[in-house]
Coordinates of C-alpha atoms in Angstrom, one line a residue:
Chain A
X5 CA 0.0 -0.1 -0.1
X6 CA 1.6 3.3 -1.1
X7 CA 1.4 5.8 1.6
X8 CA 0.4 9.3 0.3
X9 CA -1.6 8.0 -2.8
X10 CA -5.3 8.3 -1.9
X11 CA -7.6 5.4 -2.4
X12 CA -10.6 7.7 -3.1
X13 CA -10.5 11.2 -4.1
X14 CA -13.3 13.5 -4.8
X15 CA -12.6 16.8 -6.5
X16 CA -15.2 19.7 -6.8
X17 CA -18.4 17.5 -6.8
X18 CA -21.4 19.9 -7.3
X19 CA -25.0 18.8 -7.5
X20 CA -27.9 21.3 -8.1
X21 CA -31.7 20.3 -7.7
X22 CA -33.3 23.2 -9.3
X23 CA -32.3 26.2 -7.5
X24 CA -31.2 24.2 -4.4
X25 CA -27.2 23.5 -4.4
X26 CA -27.2 20.1 -2.5
X27 CA -23.4 19.6 -3.0
X28 CA -21.0 22.7 -3.8
X29 CA -17.3 22.0 -4.8
X30 CA -17.2 19.2 -2.3
X31 CA -13.8 17.5 -2.0
X32 CA -12.6 14.7 0.2
X33 CA -9.5 12.3 0.1
X34 CA -9.3 9.0 1.8
X35 CA -6.2 7.2 2.5
X36 CA -5.9 3.4 2.0
X37 CA -7.2 1.8 5.1
X38 CA -8.6 4.8 6.8
X39 CA -11.6 5.0 8.5
X40 CA -13.3 8.5 8.0
X41 CA -16.3 9.8 9.7
X42 CA -18.7 12.1 7.7
X43 CA -20.8 14.3 10.0
X44 CA -23.1 17.2 9.6
X45 CA -26.6 18.5 10.6
X46 CA -29.7 17.1 8.5
X47 CA -29.8 18.6 5.0
X48 CA -26.2 19.0 4.8
X49 CA -25.8 17.1 1.5
X50 CA -24.2 14.0 3.0
X51 CA -26.3 11.6 1.4
X52 CA -26.2 13.5 -1.8
X53 CA -22.4 13.1 -1.7
X54 CA -22.7 9.3 -1.2
X55 CA -25.0 9.1 -4.0
X56 CA -22.5 11.1 -6.2
X57 CA -19.7 8.9 -5.2
X58 CA -21.4 5.5 -5.9
X59 CA -23.1 6.6 -9.1
X60 CA -26.7 6.7 -8.1
X61 CA -26.5 10.2 -9.1
X62 CA -24.5 12.2 -11.7
X63 CA -22.7 15.3 -10.6
X64 CA -23.0 18.5 -12.5
X65 CA -19.4 19.2 -11.9
X66 CA -16.4 17.5 -10.4
X67 CA -14.8 14.1 -10.5
X68 CA -14.4 11.0 -8.5
X69 CA -11.2 8.9 -8.7
X70 CA -11.0 5.3 -7.1
X71 CA -7.3 4.2 -6.7
X72 CA -6.4 6.8 -9.4
X73 CA -9.1 5.7 -12.1
X74 CA -11.8 8.2 -12.8
X75 CA -15.0 6.7 -12.2
X76 CA -17.2 9.8 -12.6
X77 CA -20.5 9.1 -14.0
X78 CA -20.2 5.4 -14.1
X79 CA -23.2 3.1 -13.6
X80 CA -23.8 1.9 -10.0
X81 CA -22.9 -1.6 -10.8
X82 CA -19.6 -0.7 -12.5
X83 CA -18.6 1.5 -9.4
X84 CA -19.5 -1.5 -7.2
X85 CA -17.5 -4.0 -9.3
X86 CA -14.5 -1.6 -9.0
X87 CA -14.7 -1.9 -5.2
X88 CA -16.6 1.2 -4.1
X89 CA -19.6 -0.3 -2.1
X90 CA -22.3 1.5 -0.1
X91 CA -25.0 0.8 2.1
X92 CA -28.3 2.7 2.6
X93 CA -29.7 4.6 5.4
X94 CA -33.0 3.0 4.9
X95 CA -31.8 -0.7 4.6
X96 CA -32.5 -2.3 1.1
X97 CA -32.1 -5.8 1.8
X98 CA -34.1 -8.3 -0.5
X99 CA -36.9 -9.3 1.7
X100 CA -38.0 -12.0 -0.6
X101 CA -34.9 -13.7 -0.5
X102 CA -33.2 -15.7 2.3
X103 CA -30.4 -14.1 4.5
X104 CA -27.8 -16.5 2.6
X105 CA -29.3 -15.6 -0.7
X106 CA -29.0 -11.8 0.1
X107 CA -25.3 -12.3 0.5
X108 CA -24.7 -14.3 -2.7
X109 CA -26.3 -11.7 -4.9
X110 CA -23.3 -9.4 -4.8
X111 CA -21.0 -12.1 -4.7
X112 CA -22.2 -13.9 -7.9
X113 CA -22.5 -10.5 -9.5
X114 CA -18.8 -9.9 -9.2
X115 CA -18.1 -13.2 -11.2
X116 CA -15.4 -14.5 -8.9
X117 CA -13.7 -17.5 -10.3
X118 CA -14.3 -19.5 -7.3
X119 CA -18.0 -19.7 -7.8
X120 CA -20.7 -20.7 -5.7
X121 CA -18.7 -22.8 -3.2
X122 CA -16.4 -19.8 -2.3
X123 CA -19.3 -17.3 -2.0
X124 CA -20.9 -20.0 0.4
X125 CA -17.8 -20.0 2.5
X126 CA -17.5 -16.4 2.5
X127 CA -21.3 -16.0 3.3
X128 CA -20.9 -18.6 6.3
X129 CA -17.9 -16.5 7.8
X130 CA -19.5 -13.2 7.6
X131 CA -22.9 -14.8 8.9
X132 CA -20.9 -16.0 12.0
X133 CA -19.2 -12.5 12.5
X134 CA -22.5 -10.8 12.2
X135 CA -24.2 -13.5 14.4
X136 CA -26.9 -14.0 11.8
X137 CA -26.1 -17.7 11.2
X138 CA -29.2 -19.1 12.9
X139 CA -31.3 -16.9 10.6
X140 CA -29.4 -17.9 7.4
X141 CA -32.1 -19.7 5.7
X142 CA -35.0 -17.4 6.9
X143 CA -36.4 -14.8 4.6
X144 CA -34.7 -11.4 5.1
X145 CA -38.1 -9.9 5.4
X146 CA -38.5 -11.2 8.8
X147 CA -35.3 -9.5 10.2
X148 CA -35.3 -6.5 12.6
X149 CA -34.1 -3.3 11.6
X150 CA -30.7 -3.7 13.2
X151 CA -30.4 -7.3 11.7
X152 CA -31.3 -5.8 8.2
X153 CA -28.4 -3.3 8.7
X154 CA -26.0 -5.8 9.6
X155 CA -27.1 -8.1 6.6
X156 CA -26.6 -5.0 4.3
X157 CA -23.2 -4.4 5.6
X158 CA -22.2 -8.0 5.3
X159 CA -23.6 -8.1 1.6
X160 CA -20.9 -5.2 0.7
X161 CA -18.1 -7.4 2.1
X162 CA -19.3 -10.2 -0.3
X163 CA -18.1 -8.2 -3.3
X164 CA -14.2 -9.4 -3.2
X165 CA -12.9 -6.1 -4.8
X166 CA -14.2 -3.9 -2.1
X167 CA -11.6 -1.1 -1.3
X168 CA -13.6 1.6 -0.1
X169 CA -16.9 1.1 1.9
X170 CA -19.4 3.8 2.4
X171 CA -21.9 3.3 5.2
X172 CA -24.8 5.8 5.2
X173 CA -26.1 5.8 8.9
X174 CA -25.4 2.3 9.8
X175 CA -26.0 2.9 13.4
X176 CA -29.4 4.9 13.4
X177 CA -31.9 3.3 15.4
X178 CA -30.3 -0.1 16.1
X179 CA -29.8 -1.6 19.5
X180 CA -26.5 -1.4 21.4
X181 CA -25.7 -5.4 21.0
X182 CA -26.2 -5.0 17.2
X183 CA -24.1 -1.8 17.2
X184 CA -21.1 -3.5 18.9
X185 CA -21.4 -6.4 16.4
X186 CA -21.4 -4.1 13.5
X187 CA -18.5 -2.0 14.9
X188 CA -16.4 -5.2 15.4
X189 CA -17.2 -6.2 11.9
X190 CA -15.9 -2.9 10.5
X191 CA -13.0 -2.9 12.5
X192 CA -12.2 -6.7 11.4
X193 CA -12.5 -5.9 7.8
X194 CA -10.5 -2.7 8.3
X195 CA -7.4 -4.4 10.1
X196 CA -7.5 -7.8 8.4
X197 CA -8.0 -6.7 4.8
X198 CA -6.9 -3.0 4.7
X199 CA -10.3 -1.7 3.5
X200 CA -11.2 2.1 3.7
X201 CA -14.5 3.1 5.3
X202 CA -16.4 6.2 5.1
X203 CA -19.1 6.3 7.8
X204 CA -21.9 8.7 7.8
X205 CA -23.5 9.0 11.3
X206 CA -24.9 11.2 13.9
X207 CA -23.5 9.0 16.7
X208 CA -20.6 11.0 17.9
X209 CA -19.6 8.2 20.5
X210 CA -19.2 5.6 17.8
X211 CA -17.5 8.3 15.4
X212 CA -15.1 9.2 18.1
X213 CA -14.2 5.4 18.6
X214 CA -14.0 4.5 15.0
X215 CA -12.7 7.3 13.1
X216 CA -9.4 9.2 13.8
X217 CA -10.5 11.9 11.3
X218 CA -13.8 13.1 10.5
X219 CA -15.3 15.7 7.8
X220 CA -18.0 18.0 8.5
X221 CA -20.4 19.1 5.8
X222 CA -22.8 22.1 6.4
X223 CA -25.0 23.4 3.7
X224 CA -23.7 21.4 0.8
X225 CA -20.0 22.1 1.5
X226 CA -17.1 20.8 3.4
X227 CA -16.9 23.2 6.4
X228 CA -14.0 21.3 8.4
X229 CA -11.8 18.4 8.5
X230 CA -9.9 16.9 11.6
X231 CA -10.4 14.6 14.7
X232 CA -13.7 15.0 16.2
X233 CA -12.5 17.1 19.1
X234 CA -10.8 19.5 17.0
X235 CA -13.7 20.2 14.7
X236 CA -16.1 20.2 17.5
X237 CA -14.3 23.4 18.7
X238 CA -15.0 25.3 15.3
X239 CA -17.2 28.0 15.8
X240 CA -19.0 27.3 12.4
X241 CA -19.5 23.7 13.3
X242 CA -21.0 24.7 16.7
X243 CA -23.1 27.3 14.9
X244 CA -24.3 24.6 12.5
X245 CA -25.3 22.3 15.0
X246 CA -26.5 24.7 17.9
X247 CA -27.9 27.6 15.7
X248 CA -26.2 31.1 15.3
X249 CA -27.0 32.3 18.8
X250 CA -24.4 29.8 20.3
X251 CA -21.6 31.0 18.0
Chain B
X21 CA -77.6 -29.0 -22.0
X22 CA -77.9 -32.5 -20.3
X23 CA -75.7 -32.8 -17.3
X24 CA -73.5 -36.0 -17.0
X25 CA -70.5 -36.5 -14.9
X26 CA -68.6 -37.5 -18.0
X27 CA -69.3 -34.2 -19.6
X28 CA -68.3 -32.5 -16.2
X29 CA -65.0 -34.3 -16.1
X30 CA -64.3 -33.7 -19.7
X31 CA -65.0 -30.1 -19.5
X32 CA -62.9 -29.4 -16.5
X33 CA -60.0 -31.3 -18.1
X34 CA -60.3 -29.1 -21.3
X35 CA -60.8 -26.0 -19.2
X36 CA -57.6 -26.8 -17.2
X37 CA -55.6 -27.6 -20.4
X38 CA -56.3 -24.4 -22.1
X39 CA -55.9 -22.7 -18.7
X40 CA -52.2 -23.7 -18.7
X41 CA -51.8 -21.9 -21.8
X42 CA -53.5 -18.9 -20.5
X43 CA -51.3 -19.0 -17.5
X44 CA -48.3 -19.0 -19.7
X45 CA -49.4 -15.7 -21.4
X46 CA -50.1 -14.1 -17.9
X47 CA -47.1 -15.3 -16.5
X48 CA -45.2 -13.5 -19.2
X49 CA -46.9 -10.1 -18.6
X50 CA -46.6 -10.3 -14.7
X51 CA -42.9 -11.4 -14.8
X52 CA -41.9 -8.4 -17.2
X53 CA -44.0 -6.1 -15.0
X54 CA -42.2 -7.5 -11.7
X55 CA -38.7 -6.7 -13.0
X56 CA -39.1 -3.8 -15.5
X57 CA -42.1 -2.2 -13.7
X58 CA -43.9 -1.5 -16.9
X59 CA -46.8 -3.4 -18.8
X60 CA -46.0 -4.8 -22.2
X61 CA -49.1 -4.0 -24.1
X62 CA -47.7 -5.8 -27.2
X63 CA -47.5 -9.1 -25.5
X64 CA -50.1 -10.6 -27.9
X65 CA -48.1 -9.6 -30.7
X66 CA -45.3 -11.8 -29.4
X67 CA -47.8 -14.5 -29.3
X68 CA -48.7 -13.8 -33.0
X69 CA -45.0 -13.8 -33.9
X70 CA -44.5 -17.2 -32.2
X71 CA -47.6 -18.6 -34.2
X72 CA -46.1 -17.4 -37.5
X73 CA -42.7 -18.7 -36.9
X74 CA -44.5 -22.1 -36.0
X75 CA -46.3 -22.0 -39.2
X76 CA -43.4 -21.3 -41.2
X77 CA -41.3 -23.9 -39.6
X78 CA -43.9 -26.6 -39.9
X79 CA -45.3 -25.9 -43.2
X80 CA -42.1 -25.1 -45.1
X81 CA -39.4 -26.6 -43.2
X82 CA -39.7 -29.1 -40.9
X83 CA -43.3 -31.0 -41.6
X84 CA -45.8 -31.6 -38.9
X85 CA -43.8 -34.4 -37.1
X86 CA -41.4 -31.9 -35.8
X87 CA -44.1 -29.6 -34.4
X88 CA -42.2 -29.6 -31.1
X89 CA -38.8 -28.5 -32.3
X90 CA -40.8 -25.7 -34.4
X91 CA -42.3 -24.7 -31.1
X92 CA -38.8 -24.3 -29.4
X93 CA -37.7 -22.3 -32.3
X94 CA -40.5 -20.1 -32.0
X95 CA -39.9 -19.6 -28.3
X96 CA -36.1 -19.1 -29.0
X97 CA -37.0 -16.6 -31.9
X98 CA -39.3 -14.4 -29.7
X99 CA -36.7 -14.5 -27.1
X100 CA -34.0 -13.0 -29.3
X101 CA -36.4 -10.5 -30.7
X102 CA -37.4 -9.5 -27.1
X103 CA -33.7 -9.5 -26.1
X104 CA -32.9 -7.0 -29.1
X105 CA -35.8 -4.8 -28.8
X106 CA -35.9 -4.0 -25.0
X107 CA -32.6 -2.1 -24.9
X108 CA -33.9 0.1 -27.8
X109 CA -37.6 0.6 -26.7
X110 CA -37.8 0.2 -23.0
X111 CA -34.1 0.8 -21.6
X112 CA -34.5 4.7 -22.3
X113 CA -37.3 4.8 -19.6
X114 CA -34.7 4.0 -17.0
X115 CA -31.4 5.3 -18.6
X116 CA -32.4 8.8 -19.3
X117 CA -33.8 11.3 -17.0
X118 CA -37.7 11.1 -17.8
X119 CA -40.6 12.9 -16.1
X120 CA -43.4 10.1 -16.6
X121 CA -41.8 6.7 -17.2
X122 CA -45.0 4.7 -17.2
X123 CA -46.6 6.7 -20.0
X124 CA -43.5 6.5 -22.2
X125 CA -43.4 2.8 -21.8
X126 CA -47.3 2.5 -22.6
X127 CA -46.9 4.6 -25.6
X128 CA -43.9 2.8 -26.9
X129 CA -45.3 -0.8 -26.4
X130 CA -48.7 0.1 -28.0
X131 CA -46.8 1.6 -30.8
X132 CA -44.8 -1.5 -31.1
X133 CA -48.1 -3.5 -31.0
X134 CA -49.3 -1.5 -34.1
X135 CA -46.0 -2.0 -35.9
X136 CA -45.8 -5.6 -35.4
X137 CA -49.4 -6.3 -36.6
X138 CA -48.8 -4.1 -39.8
X139 CA -45.7 -6.0 -40.3
X140 CA -47.6 -9.3 -40.2
X141 CA -50.1 -7.9 -42.7
X142 CA -47.2 -6.8 -45.0
X143 CA -45.4 -10.0 -45.0
X144 CA -48.1 -12.6 -44.7
X145 CA -51.2 -10.7 -45.9
X146 CA -54.5 -10.7 -44.1
X147 CA -55.2 -14.3 -44.4
X148 CA -55.6 -17.1 -41.8
X149 CA -53.1 -19.9 -41.9
X150 CA -52.9 -23.2 -39.9
X151 CA -49.8 -25.5 -39.5
X152 CA -50.5 -29.0 -40.1
X153 CA -50.9 -31.3 -37.1
X154 CA -50.8 -35.0 -37.4
X155 CA -51.3 -35.6 -33.8
X156 CA -54.4 -38.1 -33.3
X157 CA -57.2 -37.9 -30.7
X158 CA -55.8 -38.8 -27.2
X159 CA -58.0 -40.8 -25.1
X160 CA -57.9 -39.6 -21.3
X161 CA -60.0 -42.6 -19.8
X162 CA -63.1 -42.8 -21.8
X163 CA -62.8 -39.3 -22.9
X164 CA -61.2 -38.1 -26.1
X165 CA -59.3 -34.9 -26.4
X166 CA -57.9 -33.5 -29.4
X167 CA -54.1 -34.3 -29.8
X168 CA -52.8 -30.9 -30.6
X169 CA -54.6 -29.6 -27.3
X170 CA -53.0 -32.0 -25.3
X171 CA -49.6 -31.5 -26.7
X172 CA -50.1 -27.9 -26.3
X173 CA -50.9 -28.3 -22.7
X174 CA -48.1 -30.8 -21.8
X175 CA -45.7 -28.4 -23.4
X176 CA -47.1 -25.4 -21.5
X177 CA -46.6 -27.4 -18.2
X178 CA -42.9 -28.3 -19.0
X179 CA -42.3 -24.6 -19.9
X180 CA -43.8 -23.5 -16.7
X181 CA -41.3 -26.3 -14.8
X182 CA -38.4 -25.0 -16.8
X183 CA -39.3 -21.3 -15.8
X184 CA -39.4 -22.3 -12.2
X185 CA -36.2 -24.1 -12.2
X186 CA -34.6 -21.0 -13.8
X187 CA -35.9 -18.7 -11.4
X188 CA -35.4 -20.8 -8.2
X189 CA -32.1 -22.7 -9.0
X190 CA -29.8 -20.5 -11.2
X191 CA -27.9 -17.4 -10.7
X192 CA -29.9 -15.3 -13.2
X193 CA -33.0 -16.4 -11.4
X194 CA -31.4 -15.2 -7.9
X195 CA -30.6 -11.8 -9.6
X196 CA -34.0 -11.6 -11.2
X197 CA -35.6 -12.2 -7.8
X198 CA -33.5 -9.6 -6.2
X199 CA -34.2 -7.0 -8.9
X200 CA -38.0 -7.8 -8.5
X201 CA -37.7 -6.6 -4.8
X202 CA -35.3 -3.7 -5.4
X203 CA -33.8 -2.1 -8.5
X204 CA -31.5 0.1 -6.7
X205 CA -30.0 -2.1 -4.3
X206 CA -29.3 -4.9 -7.0
X207 CA -27.4 -2.3 -8.8
X208 CA -25.3 -1.3 -5.9
X209 CA -24.7 -5.0 -5.5
X210 CA -22.9 -4.9 -8.8
X211 CA -25.6 -6.4 -11.0
X212 CA -26.1 -4.7 -14.3
X213 CA -30.0 -4.1 -14.0
X214 CA -30.2 -3.2 -17.5
X215 CA -29.1 -6.6 -18.9
X216 CA -31.6 -8.1 -16.4
X217 CA -34.3 -5.9 -17.8
X218 CA -33.5 -7.3 -21.3
X219 CA -33.4 -11.0 -20.1
X220 CA -36.7 -10.5 -18.2
X221 CA -38.5 -9.0 -21.3
X222 CA -37.1 -11.7 -23.5
X223 CA -38.2 -14.5 -21.3
X224 CA -41.5 -12.8 -20.8
X225 CA -42.4 -12.6 -24.6
X226 CA -40.7 -16.0 -25.2
X227 CA -43.5 -17.3 -22.9
X228 CA -46.1 -15.7 -25.0
X229 CA -44.3 -16.8 -28.4
X230 CA -44.5 -20.2 -27.0
X231 CA -48.2 -20.0 -26.4
X232 CA -48.8 -18.8 -29.9
X233 CA -46.7 -21.6 -31.4
X234 CA -48.6 -24.2 -29.3
X235 CA -52.0 -23.0 -30.1
X236 CA -51.4 -22.4 -33.9
X237 CA -53.1 -25.3 -35.1
X238 CA -56.2 -24.7 -32.8
X239 CA -56.6 -21.1 -33.0
X240 CA -55.0 -20.3 -36.4
X241 CA -52.4 -17.9 -37.6
X242 CA -53.4 -14.3 -38.5
X243 CA -52.0 -10.7 -37.9
X244 CA -54.5 -10.1 -35.0
X245 CA -54.6 -13.5 -33.3
X246 CA -52.7 -12.2 -30.3
X247 CA -55.4 -9.9 -29.3
X248 CA -57.8 -12.3 -27.9
X249 CA -55.2 -14.2 -26.0
X250 CA -53.5 -11.1 -24.7
X251 CA -56.8 -9.8 -23.3
X252 CA -57.1 -13.1 -21.4
X253 CA -53.7 -12.6 -20.2
X254 CA -54.8 -9.2 -18.8
X255 CA -57.9 -10.7 -17.4
X256 CA -55.8 -13.2 -15.5
X257 CA -53.6 -10.3 -14.3
X258 CA -56.7 -8.6 -12.6
X259 CA -57.9 -12.0 -11.2
X260 CA -54.5 -13.0 -9.8
X261 CA -52.9 -9.6 -9.0
X262 CA -50.3 -7.9 -10.8
X263 CA -46.8 -8.8 -10.2
X264 CA -47.6 -12.0 -8.6
X265 CA -46.7 -15.4 -10.2
X266 CA -48.8 -17.7 -8.3
X267 CA -51.6 -15.2 -9.1
X268 CA -50.8 -15.8 -12.8
X269 CA -50.8 -19.5 -12.8
X270 CA -54.0 -20.0 -10.5
X271 CA -55.6 -17.3 -12.5
X272 CA -55.0 -19.0 -15.7
X273 CA -56.3 -22.3 -14.5
X274 CA -59.4 -20.5 -13.1
X275 CA -60.2 -18.4 -16.2
X276 CA -59.8 -21.8 -18.2
X277 CA -62.1 -23.4 -16.0
X278 CA -64.8 -20.8 -15.8
X279 CA -64.8 -20.4 -19.6
X280 CA -65.1 -24.1 -20.1
X281 CA -67.8 -24.7 -17.6
X282 CA -69.8 -21.9 -18.8
X283 CA -69.4 -22.9 -22.4
X284 CA -70.5 -26.4 -21.6
X285 CA -73.3 -25.8 -19.0
X286 CA -74.7 -22.2 -20.0
X287 CA -74.2 -21.3 -23.4
X288 CA -71.2 -21.7 -25.7
X289 CA -71.4 -18.6 -27.7
X290 CA -70.7 -16.5 -24.8
X291 CA -67.6 -18.3 -23.9
X292 CA -65.5 -15.1 -23.7
X293 CA -68.1 -13.5 -21.4
X294 CA -67.6 -15.7 -18.4
X295 CA -64.0 -14.7 -18.0
X296 CA -65.2 -10.9 -17.6
X297 CA -68.0 -11.9 -15.1
X298 CA -65.2 -13.5 -13.1
X299 CA -63.1 -10.3 -13.4
X300 CA -66.0 -8.2 -12.2
X301 CA -66.5 -10.3 -9.4
X302 CA -63.0 -10.4 -8.2
X303 CA -62.8 -6.7 -8.7
X304 CA -65.7 -6.2 -6.2
X305 CA -64.6 -9.0 -3.8
X306 CA -61.1 -8.4 -3.7
X307 CA -59.8 -5.5 -5.8
X308 CA -56.1 -6.1 -5.8
X309 CA -56.5 -9.6 -7.2
X310 CA -56.1 -12.9 -5.5
X311 CA -52.5 -12.6 -4.7
X312 CA -52.0 -9.0 -5.2
X313 CA -50.2 -6.7 -2.8
X314 CA -52.2 -3.8 -1.4
X315 CA -50.9 -0.2 -2.4
X316 CA -48.7 -1.4 -4.9
X317 CA -47.3 1.2 -7.2
X318 CA -48.3 0.7 -10.7

């Protein structure tokens, strides 16, 4: 792994919806193996930024590079195949498939030479780590919200090429035990396999534990970058979270 | 009409036999809808194409003995036509920013319907054709059944079984089931959803093409022969519920039964009316169809 060369590089990303500028010249670089937090008040443009990175929306300006390769404007499945994977804030598991089948979809889509057997092995490993093994052959529709989030996160890890994993609000509204399982899973994949993470979250305690650096977005722009404690002292960040009067 | 147990049994059998073929049509419509989220109004015209390929293959190339090979060729032919047309006609509905996707797809498939019918008239003239069939009458117990009809039902059953295996046991089937649940998530899982759309469209129209091929010796081959069958397909969708595969199968059998019983025991000129009475009844009792989901976005 080359130190210095970023694994993910977003430059000048801009997205307008009519008169609203949802993302305005957003730039961010992620080092290989980094776990970055992305925080900001509601409506700051975090999810739009994630959508622009992962191809669900096309930027009006700017570019995204993954490990030096320009992936701007590629279709979502191409971006996923190149190793930039995401989860959704509202979990999008396939409720009509079993938990195990949910994991096989991204694995088989990647067309690994190992085929179904390798996929089954990897699925079994992730099911163990995520404590979902007893539910492996149940329909994903029966899972709780937290379990769905775990399943969604595991599905991303099934893509062998994953280098950058973007998790959009993975900890929102899930119970503490599931939270700890998910944190352990992220740390395991990060330390063991050198995968970089970008975690959008409002849970400051978890962000502090997981992310050495955080990026703050306010009103469609990157407002600050640094450790959580550093950025929390910035007056514009305090103002955005608490209102102008507090600044 | 005199009632007899024998007549009842025969009527039920022939109703179920034609019902399987209706189910094939309805399955095609509902399957395309469940993946591509649009109704293909030109479904009957793929039935028509299948029947023409069957006629040409049996009459000019293979002879009536090879009717089953001709049916496979008809199915493969309509599959390929679907695979080629979908990226040109339907894909723009998703690949370009569009305000009213449903309206676009409706207009495009109705235009396709008119184009294909006109093409059939231009190529084959406004005539009726019938591929020869040398299948003899088959006796089911003491009851005689037309050979071509039995053959068509058996082939339709085989096609339904093959469809089930593809959907349940193969990788493409898994991807299709996932896409039916969530198009966005399947894309971010690394699956090319546009390719799936084309495959789903091709499978759906191939089912119609097969139905056309199998029914060609019974219901004739002419430019508008798909109209009645596709109307039945849509009746079944209303009965079974849009997007529901069990709904298409059970709805098809039910429609076949109702028509057949009505024709035998009430009055046969009104055969096509009984299905509509069933549709009206279902709309009153269960507006989403037998297996339809409530509040589904159409």
